[in-house]
Amino acid sequence: MIKTDEVTLTNFQWPTGYYNDGIEMGLGVSDKLDFGYLVSEVPASAAGTYTTNKFQAAPTKLTKNTINQDHQLQAVVMNSACANSCTGKQGEQNALTEQKLMSEKLGIDLNLVGVASTGLIGAQLPMDKVTAGIEKLSPHHDDNVTKAVMTTDKKPKQACVQIKMGGKTVTITGFAKGSGMIHPKMATMLGFVTTDAGIDGELLQQTLSQNVDTTFNQITVDGDTSTNDMVVVMANGMAGAPKLASTDDADFSIFQAGLHLVLQELAKQIAADGEGATKLVECNVEGAFSDLEGQEVAKAIVGSNLVKAAIFGQDPNWGRIISTIGMTNAHVDIEHVDIEVNGIKMVEDSLGLPFDQQAASDSMGANKVVIDVNLHVGSASGQAWGCDLTYNYVKINASYHT
């Protein structure tokens, strides 16, 4: 796990050399921002991770192909309300048209523009509105673009850190959207990170992929992986710090710690804002055979519908936790598993302990519930985040289309 004690979150602000806009284009409900862009003043190193869903959406495929050419971007155009997924050749052409229109507006190369969409699967983008929307976008330094990608989100997800690299102040700022269909394997989950650090594109890709595995890929709301998941990072180097070219560079560890904290904070905010959710659930696993197995166990626990429902009902039913552990492929010493919920030890050596049931139930009424597990089979660890399963989740998703 990445140590983040060297960096702390700060108030949201854009790094040097970025601007954005978010507008209402009329794609979805009225009086809601649903279209926007994010732009760097200069070409930036870029990296991305993408959904593993076989029905990968047209904008996701286009952005992946664009970044993979030379790991550079300068702008991303994005919308909510319409995912442009499962839309065939017309959907692919619409994504290409968006890319072309944005490149012409900004006067930059076509291959420096990414495209991102989220919302209802199966609907074609209304290209007359898209064309008009691109014309209306103008440079701002507010946070409206972070609101333009929201669907069922109750609020935008934002995170920012500042670090010192080569004596220069470097800012790493990210935003994300996601509330339902969240089980990333990189739901409708989108994440965007900007930084004024300078870093080689291939190194940025390697760093992003590693850190997404322990942050965004360790959250779950409902076990569903969307067709549109994507996390994109842009690094334009405008802070003036020495450019990172290797993991051996003196400032690489602090940059990685900063990036990790931003990704982790955004991931936690998505989990906490799960559709219908009333609380964030965090699971910390220690004593695992490997970090991969620790992550597997942690994510299985926060993803269990029985565990999620028990947490909603404030029921300290540790049997649902231990049975979930037993269903994983991880190494488990079945006679030596320990479980705590909100600091209350309920299981030791795989046997239930006497504890104050009412106090435990009351503690689960907080807006965050922490489950700690020790598997006692190694020295590795894992962490994951999810939310409770409520009546409102069913209500929201029973009528999402209508």
CSV table of N, CA, C and O in Angstrom, one decimal, residues 35-112:
chain,number,residue,atom,x,y,z
A,35,PHE,N,-23.0,19.0,-19.9
A,35,PHE,CA,-22.0,19.0,-21.0
A,35,PHE,C,-20.8,19.9,-20.6
A,35,PHE,O,-21.0,21.0,-20.0
A,36,GLY,N,-19.6,19.5,-20.9
A,36,GLY,CA,-18.5,20.3,-20.5
A,36,GLY,C,-17.2,19.9,-21.1
A,36,GLY,O,-17.1,18.9,-21.9
A,37,TYR,N,-16.1,20.7,-20.8
A,37,TYR,CA,-14.8,20.3,-21.3
A,37,TYR,C,-13.8,20.6,-20.2
A,37,TYR,O,-14.0,21.4,-19.3
A,38,LEU,N,-12.6,20.0,-20.3
A,38,LEU,CA,-11.5,20.2,-19.5
A,38,LEU,C,-10.3,20.3,-20.4
A,38,LEU,O,-10.0,19.5,-21.2
A,39,VAL,N,-9.5,21.5,-20.3
A,39,VAL,CA,-8.5,21.8,-21.3
A,39,VAL,C,-7.2,22.2,-20.6
A,39,VAL,O,-7.2,22.9,-19.6
A,40,SER,N,-6.1,21.7,-21.1
A,40,SER,CA,-4.8,22.2,-20.7
A,40,SER,C,-4.3,23.2,-21.7
A,40,SER,O,-4.5,23.0,-22.9
A,41,GLU,N,-3.6,24.2,-21.3
A,41,GLU,CA,-3.1,25.2,-22.2
A,41,GLU,C,-2.0,24.7,-23.2
A,41,GLU,O,-1.8,25.3,-24.2
A,42,VAL,N,-1.4,23.6,-22.8
A,42,VAL,CA,-0.4,23.0,-23.6
A,42,VAL,C,-0.6,21.5,-23.6
A,42,VAL,O,-1.3,20.9,-22.8
A,43,PRO,N,-0.1,20.8,-24.6
A,43,PRO,CA,-0.2,19.3,-24.6
A,43,PRO,C,0.3,18.7,-23.4
A,43,PRO,O,1.4,19.2,-22.8
A,44,ALA,N,-0.3,17.7,-22.8
A,44,ALA,CA,0.0,17.1,-21.6
A,44,ALA,C,0.3,15.6,-21.7
A,44,ALA,O,-0.3,15.0,-22.6
A,45,SER,N,1.2,15.1,-20.9
A,45,SER,CA,1.3,13.6,-20.9
A,45,SER,C,0.0,13.1,-20.4
A,45,SER,O,-0.7,13.7,-19.5
A,46,ALA,N,-0.4,11.9,-20.8
A,46,ALA,CA,-1.7,11.4,-20.5
A,46,ALA,C,-1.7,9.9,-20.3
A,46,ALA,O,-0.8,9.2,-20.9
A,47,ALA,N,-2.6,9.4,-19.4
A,47,ALA,CA,-2.7,8.0,-19.2
A,47,ALA,C,-4.1,7.7,-18.9
A,47,ALA,O,-4.9,8.6,-18.4
A,48,GLY,N,-4.6,6.5,-19.1
A,48,GLY,CA,-5.9,6.1,-18.8
A,48,GLY,C,-6.1,4.7,-18.4
A,48,GLY,O,-5.3,3.8,-18.8
A,49,THR,N,-7.1,4.4,-17.7
A,49,THR,CA,-7.6,3.0,-17.4
A,49,THR,C,-9.1,2.9,-17.8
A,49,THR,O,-9.8,3.9,-17.7
A,50,TYR,N,-9.5,1.8,-18.2
A,50,TYR,CA,-10.8,1.7,-18.8
A,50,TYR,C,-11.6,0.4,-18.4
A,50,TYR,O,-11.0,-0.6,-18.0
A,51,THR,N,-12.9,0.5,-18.6
A,51,THR,CA,-13.7,-0.7,-18.2
A,51,THR,C,-13.3,-1.9,-18.9
A,51,THR,O,-12.8,-1.9,-20.1
A,52,THR,N,-13.5,-3.1,-18.2
A,52,THR,CA,-13.3,-4.4,-18.9
A,52,THR,C,-14.6,-5.0,-19.4
A,52,THR,O,-14.6,-6.1,-19.9
A,53,ASN,N,-15.7,-4.2,-19.3
A,53,ASN,CA,-16.9,-4.7,-19.8
A,53,ASN,C,-16.8,-4.9,-21.3
A,53,ASN,O,-16.2,-4.1,-22.0
A,54,LYS,N,-17.3,-6.1,-21.8
A,54,LYS,CA,-17.1,-6.4,-23.2
A,54,LYS,C,-17.8,-5.4,-24.1
A,54,LYS,O,-17.4,-5.2,-25.3
A,55,PHE,N,-18.9,-4.7,-23.6
A,55,PHE,CA,-19.6,-3.8,-24.4
A,55,PHE,C,-19.0,-2.4,-24.1
A,55,PHE,O,-19.8,-1.5,-23.7
A,56,GLN,N,-17.8,-2.2,-24.4
A,56,GLN,CA,-17.1,-0.9,-24.1
A,56,GLN,C,-17.7,0.2,-25.0
A,56,GLN,O,-17.8,0.0,-26.2
A,57,ALA,N,-18.1,1.3,-24.4
A,57,ALA,CA,-18.8,2.4,-25.1
A,57,ALA,C,-17.9,3.1,-26.1
A,57,ALA,O,-16.6,3.1,-26.0
A,58,ALA,N,-18.5,3.7,-27.1
A,58,ALA,CA,-17.7,4.3,-28.2
A,58,ALA,C,-16.8,5.4,-27.7
A,58,ALA,O,-15.6,5.4,-28.1
A,59,PRO,N,-17.2,6.3,-26.8
A,59,PRO,CA,-16.2,7.3,-26.3
A,59,PRO,C,-15.1,6.7,-25.5
A,59,PRO,O,-13.9,7.2,-25.6
A,60,THR,N,-15.3,5.6,-24.8
A,60,THR,CA,-14.3,5.0,-24.0
A,60,THR,C,-13.3,4.4,-24.9
A,60,THR,O,-12.0,4.6,-24.7
A,61,LYS,N,-13.7,3.7,-26.0
A,61,LYS,CA,-12.8,3.1,-26.9
A,61,LYS,C,-12.0,4.1,-27.6
A,61,LYS,O,-10.8,4.0,-27.8
A,62,LEU,N,-12.6,5.2,-28.0
A,62,LEU,CA,-12.0,6.3,-28.7
A,62,LEU,C,-10.9,6.9,-27.9
A,62,LEU,O,-9.7,7.2,-28.4
A,63,THR,N,-11.2,7.2,-26.6
A,63,THR,CA,-10.2,7.9,-25.8
A,63,THR,C,-9.0,6.9,-25.5
A,63,THR,O,-7.9,7.3,-25.5
A,64,LYS,N,-9.3,5.6,-25.3
A,64,LYS,CA,-8.3,4.7,-25.1
A,64,LYS,C,-7.3,4.6,-26.3
A,64,LYS,O,-6.1,4.7,-26.1
A,65,ASN,N,-7.9,4.5,-27.5
A,65,ASN,CA,-7.1,4.5,-28.7
A,65,ASN,C,-6.3,5.8,-28.9
A,65,ASN,O,-5.1,5.7,-29.3
A,66,THR,N,-6.9,6.9,-28.5
A,66,THR,CA,-6.2,8.2,-28.7
A,66,THR,C,-5.0,8.3,-27.7
A,66,THR,O,-3.9,8.7,-28.1
A,67,ILE,N,-5.2,8.0,-26.5
A,67,ILE,CA,-4.1,8.1,-25.5
A,67,ILE,C,-3.0,7.1,-25.8
A,67,ILE,O,-1.8,7.4,-25.7
A,68,ASN,N,-3.4,5.9,-26.2
A,68,ASN,CA,-2.4,4.8,-26.5
A,68,ASN,C,-1.4,5.2,-27.6
A,68,ASN,O,-0.4,4.5,-27.8
A,69,GLN,N,-1.8,6.1,-28.5
A,69,GLN,CA,-0.9,6.5,-29.6
A,69,GLN,C,0.4,7.0,-29.1
A,69,GLN,O,1.4,6.6,-29.5
A,70,ASP,N,0.4,8.0,-28.3
A,70,ASP,CA,1.6,8.6,-27.8
A,70,ASP,C,1.5,9.1,-26.3
A,70,ASP,O,2.4,9.9,-25.9
A,71,HIS,N,0.5,8.7,-25.6
A,71,HIS,CA,0.3,9.1,-24.2
A,71,HIS,C,0.3,10.7,-24.1
A,71,HIS,O,1.0,11.2,-23.2
A,72,GLN,N,-0.5,11.3,-24.9
A,72,GLN,CA,-0.7,12.8,-24.8
A,72,GLN,C,-2.1,13.1,-25.0
A,72,GLN,O,-2.9,12.5,-25.8
A,73,LEU,N,-2.6,14.2,-24.3
A,73,LEU,CA,-3.9,14.8,-24.4
A,73,LEU,C,-3.7,16.3,-24.1
A,73,LEU,O,-2.8,16.7,-23.4
A,74,GLN,N,-4.7,17.0,-24.7
A,74,GLN,CA,-4.8,18.4,-24.3
A,74,GLN,C,-6.2,18.8,-23.8
A,74,GLN,O,-6.3,19.8,-23.1
A,75,ALA,N,-7.1,18.0,-24.2
A,75,ALA,CA,-8.5,18.3,-23.8
A,75,ALA,C,-9.4,17.1,-23.7
A,75,ALA,O,-9.1,16.1,-24.4
A,76,VAL,N,-10.4,17.1,-22.9
A,76,VAL,CA,-11.4,16.1,-22.9
A,76,VAL,C,-12.8,16.8,-22.9
A,76,VAL,O,-13.1,17.7,-22.2
A,77,VAL,N,-13.7,16.3,-23.8
A,77,VAL,CA,-15.0,16.8,-23.9
A,77,VAL,C,-15.9,15.7,-23.3
A,77,VAL,O,-15.7,14.5,-23.5
A,78,MET,N,-16.9,16.1,-22.5
A,78,MET,CA,-17.6,15.1,-21.7
A,78,MET,C,-19.1,15.5,-21.5
A,78,MET,O,-19.5,16.7,-21.6
A,79,ASN,N,-20.0,14.5,-21.4
A,79,ASN,CA,-21.4,14.8,-21.1
A,79,ASN,C,-22.0,13.7,-20.2
A,79,ASN,O,-21.4,12.6,-20.0
A,80,SER,N,-23.1,14.1,-19.6
A,80,SER,CA,-23.9,13.1,-18.8
A,80,SER,C,-25.2,12.9,-19.5
A,80,SER,O,-25.4,13.4,-20.7
A,81,ALA,N,-26.1,12.1,-18.9
A,81,ALA,CA,-27.4,11.8,-19.4
A,81,ALA,C,-27.4,10.8,-20.6
A,81,ALA,O,-28.4,10.0,-20.7
A,82,CYS,N,-26.4,10.7,-21.4
A,82,CYS,CA,-26.4,9.8,-22.6
A,82,CYS,C,-25.0,9.1,-22.6
A,82,CYS,O,-24.0,9.8,-22.8
A,83,ALA,N,-25.0,7.8,-22.5
A,83,ALA,CA,-23.7,7.1,-22.4
A,83,ALA,C,-23.0,6.8,-23.8
A,83,ALA,O,-21.9,6.5,-23.8
A,84,ASN,N,-23.8,7.0,-24.8
A,84,ASN,CA,-23.3,6.6,-26.2
A,84,ASN,C,-22.7,5.3,-26.1
A,84,ASN,O,-21.6,5.1,-26.6
A,85,SER,N,-23.4,4.3,-25.6
A,85,SER,CA,-22.9,2.9,-25.5
A,85,SER,C,-23.9,2.0,-26.1
A,85,SER,O,-25.2,2.3,-26.0
A,86,CYS,N,-23.5,1.0,-26.8
A,86,CYS,CA,-24.3,0.0,-27.5
A,86,CYS,C,-25.1,0.8,-28.6
A,86,CYS,O,-26.3,0.6,-28.8
A,87,THR,N,-24.4,1.7,-29.3
A,87,THR,CA,-25.0,2.6,-30.3
A,87,THR,C,-24.5,2.3,-31.7
A,87,THR,O,-24.7,3.1,-32.6
A,88,GLY,N,-23.7,1.2,-31.8
A,88,GLY,CA,-23.2,0.8,-33.2
A,88,GLY,C,-22.3,1.8,-33.9
A,88,GLY,O,-21.6,2.6,-33.3
A,89,LYS,N,-22.3,1.7,-35.2
A,89,LYS,CA,-21.4,2.5,-36.0
A,89,LYS,C,-21.8,4.0,-35.9
A,89,LYS,O,-20.9,4.8,-35.9
A,90,GLN,N,-23.1,4.3,-35.7
A,90,GLN,CA,-23.5,5.7,-35.6
A,90,GLN,C,-22.9,6.3,-34.3
A,90,GLN,O,-22.4,7.4,-34.3
A,91,GLY,N,-22.9,5.5,-33.2
A,91,GLY,CA,-22.3,6.0,-32.0
A,91,GLY,C,-20.8,6.2,-32.1
A,91,GLY,O,-20.3,7.2,-31.6
A,92,GLU,N,-20.1,5.4,-32.8
A,92,GLU,CA,-18.7,5.5,-33.0
A,92,GLU,C,-18.4,6.8,-33.8
A,92,GLU,O,-17.5,7.6,-33.5
A,93,GLN,N,-19.3,7.0,-34.9
A,93,GLN,CA,-19.1,8.2,-35.7
A,93,GLN,C,-19.4,9.5,-34.9
A,93,GLN,O,-18.7,10.5,-35.0
A,94,ASN,N,-20.4,9.4,-34.0
A,94,ASN,CA,-20.7,10.6,-33.2
A,94,ASN,C,-19.6,10.9,-32.2
A,94,ASN,O,-19.3,12.1,-32.0
A,95,ALA,N,-18.9,9.9,-31.7
A,95,ALA,CA,-17.8,10.2,-30.8
A,95,ALA,C,-16.6,10.8,-31.6
A,95,ALA,O,-16.0,11.8,-31.1
A,96,LEU,N,-16.4,10.3,-32.8
A,96,LEU,CA,-15.4,10.9,-33.7
A,96,LEU,C,-15.7,12.3,-34.1
A,96,LEU,O,-14.8,13.2,-34.1
A,97,THR,N,-17.0,12.6,-34.3
A,97,THR,CA,-17.4,14.0,-34.6
A,97,THR,C,-17.2,14.9,-33.5
A,97,THR,O,-16.7,16.0,-33.6
A,98,GLU,N,-17.5,14.5,-32.2
A,98,GLU,CA,-17.2,15.3,-31.1
A,98,GLU,C,-15.7,15.6,-31.0
A,98,GLU,O,-15.3,16.8,-30.7
A,99,GLN,N,-14.9,14.6,-31.2
A,99,GLN,CA,-13.4,14.8,-31.1
A,99,GLN,C,-13.0,15.8,-32.2
A,99,GLN,O,-12.2,16.7,-31.9
A,100,LYS,N,-13.5,15.7,-33.4
A,100,LYS,CA,-13.1,16.6,-34.5
A,100,LYS,C,-13.6,18.0,-34.2
A,100,LYS,O,-12.8,19.0,-34.3
A,101,LEU,N,-14.8,18.2,-33.7
A,101,LEU,CA,-15.4,19.5,-33.4
A,101,LEU,C,-14.6,20.2,-32.3
A,101,LEU,O,-14.3,21.4,-32.4
A,102,MET,N,-14.2,19.5,-31.3
A,102,MET,CA,-13.4,20.1,-30.2
A,102,MET,C,-12.0,20.4,-30.7
A,102,MET,O,-11.5,21.5,-30.3
A,103,SER,N,-11.4,19.6,-31.5
A,103,SER,CA,-10.1,19.9,-32.0
A,103,SER,C,-10.1,21.2,-32.8
A,103,SER,O,-9.2,22.0,-32.7
A,104,GLU,N,-11.1,21.3,-33.6
A,104,GLU,CA,-11.3,22.5,-34.4
A,104,GLU,C,-11.5,23.8,-33.6
A,104,GLU,O,-11.0,24.9,-33.9
A,105,LYS,N,-12.3,23.6,-32.6
A,105,LYS,CA,-12.6,24.8,-31.7
A,105,LYS,C,-11.4,25.3,-31.0
A,105,LYS,O,-11.2,26.5,-30.9
A,106,LEU,N,-10.5,24.3,-30.5
A,106,LEU,CA,-9.4,24.7,-29.8
A,106,LEU,C,-8.1,24.9,-30.7
A,106,LEU,O,-7.1,25.4,-30.2
A,107,GLY,N,-8.2,24.5,-31.9
A,107,GLY,CA,-7.1,24.7,-32.8
A,107,GLY,C,-5.9,23.8,-32.5
A,107,GLY,O,-4.8,24.2,-32.6
A,108,ILE,N,-6.3,22.5,-32.1
A,108,ILE,CA,-5.3,21.6,-31.7
A,108,ILE,C,-5.4,20.3,-32.5
A,108,ILE,O,-6.5,20.1,-33.1
A,109,ASP,N,-4.4,19.5,-32.4
A,109,ASP,CA,-4.5,18.2,-33.2
A,109,ASP,C,-5.6,17.3,-32.7
A,109,ASP,O,-5.9,17.3,-31.5
A,110,LEU,N,-6.2,16.6,-33.7
A,110,LEU,CA,-7.3,15.7,-33.4
A,110,LEU,C,-6.9,14.7,-32.3
A,110,LEU,O,-7.8,14.4,-31.4
A,111,ASN,N,-5.7,14.2,-32.3
A,111,ASN,CA,-5.3,13.2,-31.4
A,111,ASN,C,-4.9,13.7,-30.0
A,111,ASN,O,-4.3,12.9,-29.2
A,112,LEU,N,-5.2,14.9,-29.7
A,112,LEU,CA,-5.0,15.5,-28.4
A,112,LEU,C,-6.4,15.7,-27.7
A,112,LEU,O,-6.4,16.3,-26.6
